[in-house]
Amino acid sequence: MLQSERDRQDQWLRTLPDKHGGARTALLPILQDIQARYSQIDGHTMQVVADLLGIHPVEVYSVVSFYSLFTSEPKGRFIIRLCDTISCAMQGKNQVARQLETDLGIKFGETTKDGMFSLEWAHCLGLCDRGPALLVNENVYTEVTPARVHEILEECRRQFGIHALMKEQS
Ligand code: FES
């Protein structure tokens, strides 16, 4: 990350305690905001959050590493998590997985070269009766078919296009 981007990020991070409160209980919502905006919570960011909340960086790291929805490694703008548990497996999760890999040209555990998509396995998402289920960032999709994969990816690309345009105009 360039220094100017880092400065902008730090400035934005400093606004988060006002939004969520500066107590230790604000840690989770703050981390959720960071993950949603940057698709990653790196070491520097964990240190800044710890300073803002007056807690030890190890505490921040332990939360980031405990929850699979947080990641300290660079990931795609859209993280697609497909349920890998038995009910979804019985409802066609493998076909959906193959379609995702084919359409994106990557395997599970990888990120596309343009930094747009990451593919990951997830444990049961609690939607077993409507499988196969997947998450794209925080959005839930159920009864996903290979045919619907294309639609979901297009929706992400459209959304990204709108965000990029809004960013350009701001
Ligand atoms: S088994 Fe896939 S959501 Fe529960």
Coordinates of N, CA and C and ligand atoms in Angstrom, one line a residue:
M1 N 0.8 -1.2 0.0 CA 0.0 0.0 0.0 C 0.9 1.3 0.0
L2 N 0.5 2.2 -0.9 CA 1.3 3.5 -0.9 C 1.1 4.3 0.4
Q3 N 2.1 5.1 0.7 CA 2.0 5.9 2.0 C 0.8 6.8 2.0
S4 N 0.5 7.4 0.8 CA -0.7 8.3 0.7 C -2.0 7.5 1.0
E5 N -2.1 6.3 0.5 CA -3.2 5.4 0.7 C -3.3 5.0 2.2
R6 N -2.1 4.7 2.7 CA -2.0 4.3 4.2 C -2.5 5.5 5.0
D7 N -2.1 6.7 4.7 CA -2.5 7.9 5.5 C -4.0 8.1 5.4
R8 N -4.6 7.9 4.2 CA -6.0 8.0 4.0 C -6.8 6.9 4.8
Q9 N -6.2 5.7 4.8 CA -6.8 4.6 5.6 C -6.8 4.9 7.1
D10 N -5.6 5.4 7.6 CA -5.5 5.7 9.0 C -6.5 6.8 9.4
Q11 N -6.6 7.8 8.5 CA -7.6 8.9 8.8 C -9.0 8.3 9.0
W12 N -9.4 7.4 8.0 CA -10.7 6.7 8.1 C -10.8 5.9 9.4
L13 N -9.8 5.1 9.7 CA -9.8 4.3 10.9 C -10.1 5.1 12.1
R14 N -9.5 6.3 12.2 CA -9.7 7.1 13.4 C -11.2 7.6 13.5
T15 N -12.0 7.5 12.5 CA -13.4 7.9 12.6 C -14.2 6.7 13.2
L16 N -13.7 5.5 13.2 CA -14.5 4.4 13.6 C -14.9 4.3 15.0
P17 N -14.1 4.7 16.0 CA -14.5 4.8 17.4 C -15.7 5.7 17.6
D18 N -15.8 6.8 16.8 CA -17.0 7.7 16.9 C -18.2 7.0 16.5
K19 N -18.1 6.2 15.4 CA -19.2 5.4 14.9 C -19.7 4.3 15.8
H20 N -18.7 3.6 16.3 CA -19.0 2.3 17.1 C -18.8 2.5 18.6
G21 N -18.2 3.6 19.0 CA -17.8 3.7 20.4 C -16.4 3.2 20.6
G22 N -15.7 3.8 21.6 CA -14.3 3.6 21.7 C -14.0 2.5 22.7
A23 N -15.0 1.7 23.1 CA -14.8 0.7 24.1 C -14.4 -0.6 23.4
R24 N -13.8 -1.5 24.2 CA -13.4 -2.8 23.7 C -14.5 -3.6 22.9
T25 N -15.8 -3.3 23.3 CA -16.9 -4.0 22.7 C -17.1 -3.5 21.3
A26 N -16.4 -2.5 20.9 CA -16.6 -2.0 19.5 C -15.6 -2.7 18.6
L27 N -14.8 -3.6 19.1 CA -13.8 -4.3 18.3 C -14.4 -5.0 17.1
L28 N -15.4 -5.8 17.3 CA -16.0 -6.6 16.2 C -16.6 -5.7 15.1
P29 N -17.5 -4.8 15.5 CA -18.0 -3.9 14.4 C -17.0 -3.2 13.7
I30 N -15.9 -2.7 14.4 CA -14.9 -2.0 13.7 C -14.2 -2.9 12.7
L31 N -13.9 -4.1 13.1 CA -13.2 -5.1 12.2 C -14.1 -5.4 11.0
Q32 N -15.4 -5.5 11.3 CA -16.3 -5.8 10.2 C -16.3 -4.7 9.1
D33 N -16.2 -3.4 9.6 CA -16.2 -2.3 8.7 C -14.9 -2.3 7.9
I34 N -13.8 -2.6 8.5 CA -12.5 -2.6 7.9 C -12.4 -3.8 6.8
Q35 N -12.9 -4.9 7.2 CA -12.9 -6.1 6.3 C -13.8 -5.8 5.1
A36 N -14.9 -5.1 5.3 CA -15.8 -4.8 4.2 C -15.2 -3.8 3.2
R37 N -14.4 -2.9 3.8 CA -13.9 -1.8 2.9 C -12.6 -2.2 2.2
Y38 N -11.7 -3.0 3.0 CA -10.4 -3.3 2.4 C -10.2 -4.7 2.1
S39 N -11.2 -5.6 2.4 CA -11.1 -7.0 2.1 C -9.9 -7.7 2.8
Q40 N -9.3 -7.0 3.8 CA -8.1 -7.5 4.5 C -7.9 -6.6 5.8
I41 N -7.4 -7.3 6.9 CA -7.0 -6.5 8.1 C -5.6 -6.8 8.3
D42 N -4.7 -6.0 7.8 CA -3.2 -6.3 7.9 C -2.7 -5.9 9.3
G43 N -1.4 -6.2 9.5 CA -0.7 -6.0 10.8 C -0.8 -4.5 11.2
H44 N -0.5 -3.6 10.3 CA -0.5 -2.2 10.6 C -1.9 -1.8 11.1
T45 N -2.9 -2.3 10.4 CA -4.3 -1.9 10.7 C -4.7 -2.4 12.1
M46 N -4.2 -3.6 12.4 CA -4.5 -4.2 13.7 C -3.9 -3.4 14.8
Q47 N -2.7 -2.9 14.6 CA -2.0 -2.0 15.6 C -2.7 -0.7 15.8
V48 N -3.2 -0.1 14.7 CA -3.9 1.2 14.8 C -5.2 0.9 15.6
V49 N -5.9 -0.2 15.3 CA -7.2 -0.4 16.0 C -6.9 -0.7 17.5
A50 N -5.8 -1.4 17.8 CA -5.5 -1.6 19.2 C -5.2 -0.3 19.9
D51 N -4.5 0.6 19.2 CA -4.2 1.9 19.8 C -5.5 2.7 20.1
L52 N -6.4 2.7 19.1 CA -7.6 3.4 19.2 C -8.5 2.9 20.3
L53 N -8.5 1.6 20.6 CA -9.3 1.1 21.6 C -8.6 0.9 22.9
G54 N -7.3 1.2 22.9 CA -6.5 1.0 24.2 C -6.4 -0.4 24.6
I55 N -6.3 -1.3 23.6 CA -6.1 -2.7 24.0 C -4.8 -3.2 23.3
H56 N -4.4 -4.4 23.7 CA -3.1 -5.0 23.2 C -3.4 -5.5 21.8
P57 N -2.4 -5.3 20.8 CA -2.6 -5.8 19.5 C -2.8 -7.3 19.4
V58 N -2.3 -8.0 20.3 CA -2.5 -9.5 20.3 C -4.0 -9.8 20.5
E59 N -4.7 -9.0 21.2 CA -6.1 -9.2 21.4 C -6.9 -9.0 20.0
V60 N -6.4 -8.0 19.3 CA -7.0 -7.7 17.9 C -6.7 -8.9 17.0
Y61 N -5.4 -9.3 17.1 CA -5.0 -10.4 16.2 C -5.7 -11.7 16.5
S62 N -6.0 -12.0 17.8 CA -6.6 -13.2 18.1 C -8.1 -13.2 17.6
V63 N -8.7 -12.1 17.6 CA -10.1 -12.0 17.1 C -10.0 -12.2 15.5
V64 N -9.1 -11.5 14.9 CA -9.0 -11.6 13.4 C -8.7 -13.0 13.0
S65 N -7.8 -13.7 13.7 CA -7.5 -15.0 13.3 C -8.5 -16.1 13.7
F66 N -9.4 -15.7 14.7 CA -10.4 -16.7 15.2 C -11.6 -16.8 14.2
Y67 N -12.0 -15.6 13.7 CA -13.2 -15.6 12.8 C -12.8 -15.8 11.4
S68 N -13.4 -16.8 10.7 CA -13.0 -17.0 9.3 C -13.5 -15.9 8.4
L69 N -14.4 -15.0 8.8 CA -14.8 -14.0 7.9 C -13.8 -12.8 7.9
F70 N -12.9 -12.8 8.8 CA -11.8 -11.8 8.8 C -10.6 -12.5 8.2
T71 N -9.8 -11.7 7.5 CA -8.5 -12.2 6.9 C -7.4 -11.2 7.0
S72 N -6.2 -11.6 7.4 CA -5.1 -10.7 7.4 C -4.3 -10.7 6.1
E73 N -4.6 -11.7 5.3 CA -3.9 -11.8 4.0 C -4.7 -11.0 2.9
P74 N -4.1 -10.5 1.9 CA -4.8 -9.9 0.8 C -5.7 -10.8 0.1
K75 N -7.0 -10.4 0.0 CA -8.0 -11.3 -0.7 C -8.7 -10.4 -1.8
G76 N -9.5 -11.1 -2.5 CA -10.2 -10.4 -3.6 C -11.3 -9.4 -3.0
R77 N -11.7 -8.5 -3.9 CA -12.8 -7.5 -3.5 C -14.0 -8.3 -3.1
F78 N -14.3 -9.4 -3.8 CA -15.4 -10.3 -3.4 C -14.9 -11.6 -3.0
I79 N -15.2 -12.0 -1.7 CA -14.8 -13.3 -1.2 C -16.0 -14.2 -1.3
I80 N -15.9 -15.2 -2.2 CA -17.0 -16.2 -2.3 C -16.7 -17.4 -1.5
R81 N -17.6 -17.7 -0.5 CA -17.4 -18.8 0.4 C -18.5 -19.8 0.1
L82 N -18.2 -20.9 -0.4 CA -19.2 -22.0 -0.7 C -19.2 -23.0 0.4
C83 N -20.4 -23.3 0.9 CA -20.5 -24.3 2.0 C -20.1 -25.7 1.5
D84 N -19.2 -26.3 2.3 CA -18.6 -27.5 2.0 C -19.1 -28.7 2.9
T85 N -20.2 -28.4 3.6 CA -20.7 -29.4 4.5 C -21.8 -30.3 3.9
I86 N -22.1 -31.4 4.6 CA -22.8 -32.5 4.0 C -24.1 -32.2 3.2
S87 N -25.0 -31.4 3.8 CA -26.3 -31.1 3.2 C -26.1 -30.5 1.8
C88 N -25.2 -29.5 1.8 CA -24.9 -28.8 0.5 C -24.2 -29.7 -0.5
A89 N -23.4 -30.6 0.1 CA -22.7 -31.5 -0.8 C -23.7 -32.4 -1.5
M90 N -24.8 -32.8 -0.8 CA -25.8 -33.7 -1.3 C -26.7 -32.9 -2.3
Q91 N -26.7 -31.6 -2.2 CA -27.6 -30.8 -3.1 C -26.8 -30.2 -4.3
G92 N -25.6 -30.7 -4.6 CA -25.0 -30.2 -5.8 C -23.9 -29.2 -5.6
K93 N -23.3 -29.1 -4.4 CA -22.2 -28.2 -4.2 C -21.0 -28.4 -5.1
N94 N -20.7 -29.6 -5.5 CA -19.5 -29.9 -6.3 C -19.7 -29.3 -7.7
Q95 N -20.9 -29.4 -8.3 CA -21.1 -28.8 -9.6 C -21.0 -27.2 -9.5
V96 N -21.5 -26.7 -8.4 CA -21.4 -25.2 -8.3 C -19.9 -24.8 -8.2
A97 N -19.2 -25.6 -7.4 CA -17.7 -25.3 -7.2 C -17.0 -25.4 -8.5
R98 N -17.3 -26.4 -9.3 CA -16.6 -26.6 -10.6 C -16.9 -25.4 -11.5
Q99 N -18.2 -24.9 -11.5 CA -18.6 -23.8 -12.3 C -17.9 -22.5 -11.9
L100 N -17.8 -22.3 -10.6 CA -17.1 -21.1 -10.1 C -15.6 -21.2 -10.5
E101 N -15.0 -22.3 -10.4 CA -13.6 -22.4 -10.8 C -13.4 -22.2 -12.3
T102 N -14.3 -22.7 -13.1 CA -14.2 -22.6 -14.5 C -14.4 -21.1 -14.9
D103 N -15.4 -20.5 -14.3 CA -15.7 -19.1 -14.7 C -14.7 -18.1 -14.3
L104 N -14.0 -18.4 -13.1 CA -13.0 -17.5 -12.6 C -11.6 -17.8 -13.0
G105 N -11.4 -19.1 -13.4 CA -10.1 -19.5 -13.8 C -9.2 -19.7 -12.6
I106 N -9.7 -20.0 -11.4 CA -8.9 -20.2 -10.3 C -9.4 -21.4 -9.5
K107 N -8.7 -21.9 -8.6 CA -9.1 -23.0 -7.7 C -9.5 -22.4 -6.3
F108 N -10.2 -23.2 -5.5 CA -10.5 -22.8 -4.2 C -9.2 -22.5 -3.4
G109 N -9.2 -21.4 -2.6 CA -8.0 -21.0 -1.9 C -7.2 -20.0 -2.7
E110 N -7.7 -19.7 -3.9 CA -6.9 -18.7 -4.8 C -7.7 -17.4 -5.0
T111 N -7.0 -16.4 -5.5 CA -7.6 -15.1 -5.8 C -7.3 -14.8 -7.3
T112 N -8.3 -14.2 -8.0 CA -8.0 -13.9 -9.4 C -6.9 -12.9 -9.5
K113 N -6.2 -12.9 -10.7 CA -5.1 -11.9 -10.9 C -5.5 -10.5 -10.8
D114 N -6.7 -10.2 -11.1 CA -7.2 -8.8 -11.1 C -7.6 -8.4 -9.7
G115 N -7.5 -9.3 -8.7 CA -7.8 -9.0 -7.3 C -9.3 -8.8 -7.0
M116 N -10.1 -9.3 -8.0 CA -11.5 -9.1 -7.8 C -12.2 -10.2 -7.0
F117 N -11.8 -11.5 -7.2 CA -12.5 -12.6 -6.6 C -11.6 -13.5 -5.8
S118 N -12.0 -14.0 -4.7 CA -11.3 -15.1 -4.0 C -12.3 -16.2 -3.8
L119 N -11.9 -17.5 -3.9 CA -12.8 -18.6 -3.7 C -12.3 -19.3 -2.4
E120 N -13.3 -19.6 -1.5 CA -13.0 -20.3 -0.2 C -14.1 -21.2 0.1
W121 N -13.7 -22.3 0.8 CA -14.7 -23.2 1.4 C -15.2 -22.6 2.7
A122 N -16.4 -22.9 3.1 CA -17.0 -22.5 4.4 C -17.6 -23.7 5.0
H123 N -17.7 -23.7 6.3 CA -18.5 -24.7 7.0 C -19.9 -24.3 7.0
C124 N -20.8 -25.2 7.4 CA -22.2 -25.0 7.4 C -22.6 -23.5 7.6
L125 N -23.4 -22.9 6.8 CA -23.8 -21.6 6.9 C -25.2 -21.5 7.6
G126 N -25.8 -22.6 8.0 CA -27.1 -22.6 8.6 C -28.2 -22.6 7.7
L127 N -28.0 -22.9 6.4 CA -29.1 -22.8 5.4 C -29.2 -24.1 4.7
C128 N -29.0 -25.2 5.5 CA -28.9 -26.5 4.9 C -30.1 -27.0 4.1
D129 N -31.3 -26.5 4.4 CA -32.5 -26.9 3.7 C -32.6 -26.1 2.4
R130 N -31.7 -25.2 2.1 CA -31.8 -24.4 0.9 C -30.4 -24.4 0.2
G131 N -29.7 -25.5 0.3 CA -28.4 -25.6 -0.3 C -28.5 -25.8 -1.8
P132 N -27.4 -25.7 -2.5 CA -26.1 -25.3 -2.0 C -26.1 -23.8 -1.7
A133 N -25.5 -23.5 -0.6 CA -25.5 -22.1 -0.1 C -24.1 -21.5 -0.2
L134 N -24.0 -20.2 -0.5 CA -22.7 -19.5 -0.5 C -22.9 -18.1 -0.1
L135 N -21.8 -17.5 0.3 CA -21.7 -16.1 0.7 C -20.8 -15.4 -0.3
V136 N -21.3 -14.2 -0.7 CA -20.3 -13.3 -1.4 C -20.2 -12.1 -0.4
N137 N -19.0 -12.0 0.2 CA -18.8 -11.1 1.3 C -19.9 -11.4 2.3
E138 N -20.8 -10.4 2.6 CA -21.8 -10.7 3.6 C -23.2 -11.0 3.0
N139 N -23.3 -11.1 1.7 CA -24.5 -11.5 1.0 C -24.7 -13.0 0.9
V140 N -25.9 -13.5 1.2 CA -26.2 -14.9 1.2 C -26.9 -15.3 -0.1
Y141 N -26.5 -16.4 -0.7 CA -27.2 -17.0 -1.9 C -27.5 -18.4 -1.5
T142 N -28.8 -18.8 -1.8 CA -29.2 -20.2 -1.6 C -29.7 -20.8 -2.8
E143 N -29.8 -22.2 -2.8 CA -30.2 -23.0 -3.9 C -29.5 -22.6 -5.2
V144 N -28.2 -22.4 -5.0 CA -27.3 -22.0 -6.1 C -27.1 -23.1 -7.1
T145 N -27.3 -22.8 -8.4 CA -27.1 -23.8 -9.4 C -25.9 -23.3 -10.3
P146 N -25.3 -24.2 -11.1 CA -24.2 -23.8 -11.9 C -24.7 -22.6 -12.8
A147 N -25.9 -22.7 -13.3 CA -26.4 -21.6 -14.2 C -26.5 -20.3 -13.5
R148 N -26.7 -20.3 -12.2 CA -26.8 -19.1 -11.4 C -25.5 -18.4 -11.1
V149 N -24.4 -19.3 -11.2 CA -23.1 -18.8 -10.8 C -22.8 -17.6 -11.7
H150 N -23.0 -17.7 -13.0 CA -22.7 -16.6 -13.9 C -23.4 -15.3 -13.5
E151 N -24.7 -15.5 -13.2 CA -25.5 -14.3 -12.7 C -24.9 -13.7 -11.5
I152 N -24.5 -14.5 -10.5 CA -23.9 -14.0 -9.3 C -22.6 -13.2 -9.6
L153 N -21.8 -13.8 -10.4 CA -20.5 -13.1 -10.7 C -20.8 -11.8 -11.5
E154 N -21.8 -11.8 -12.4 CA -22.1 -10.6 -13.1 C -22.6 -9.5 -12.2
E155 N -23.4 -9.9 -11.2 CA -23.9 -9.0 -10.2 C -22.7 -8.3 -9.4
C156 N -21.7 -9.1 -9.1 CA -20.5 -8.6 -8.4 C -19.8 -7.6 -9.3
R157 N -19.6 -8.0 -10.5 CA -18.9 -7.1 -11.5 C -19.6 -5.7 -11.6
R158 N -21.0 -5.8 -11.7 CA -21.8 -4.6 -11.9 C -21.6 -3.8 -10.7
Q159 N -21.7 -4.4 -9.5 CA -21.6 -3.7 -8.2 C -20.2 -3.0 -8.1
F160 N -19.2 -3.7 -8.6 CA -17.8 -3.2 -8.5 C -17.7 -2.0 -9.5
G161 N -18.3 -2.1 -10.6 CA -18.3 -1.0 -11.6 C -19.0 0.2 -11.0
I162 N -20.1 0.1 -10.3 CA -20.8 1.2 -9.7 C -19.9 1.8 -8.6
H163 N -19.3 1.0 -7.8 CA -18.4 1.5 -6.7 C -17.3 2.2 -7.3
A164 N -16.7 1.7 -8.3 CA -15.5 2.3 -8.9 C -15.9 3.7 -9.5
L165 N -17.0 3.8 -10.1 CA -17.5 5.0 -10.7 C -17.8 6.0 -9.6
M166 N -18.4 5.6 -8.5 CA -18.7 6.5 -7.4 C -17.4 7.0 -6.8
K167 N -16.4 6.1 -6.7 CA -15.1 6.5 -6.1 C -14.4 7.6 -7.0
E168 N -14.5 7.3 -8.3 CA -13.9 8.3 -9.3 C -14.6 9.7 -9.1
Q169 N -15.9 9.7 -8.9 CA -16.6 10.9 -8.9 C -16.5 11.7 -7.6
S170 N -16.1 10.9 -6.5 CA -16.0 11.6 -5.2 C -14.7 12.3 -5.0
Ligands
FES1 S1 -24.7 -27.8 5.0 FE1 -24.5 -26.1 3.7 S2 -25.6 -24.5 4.8 FE2 -25.6 -26.2 6.2

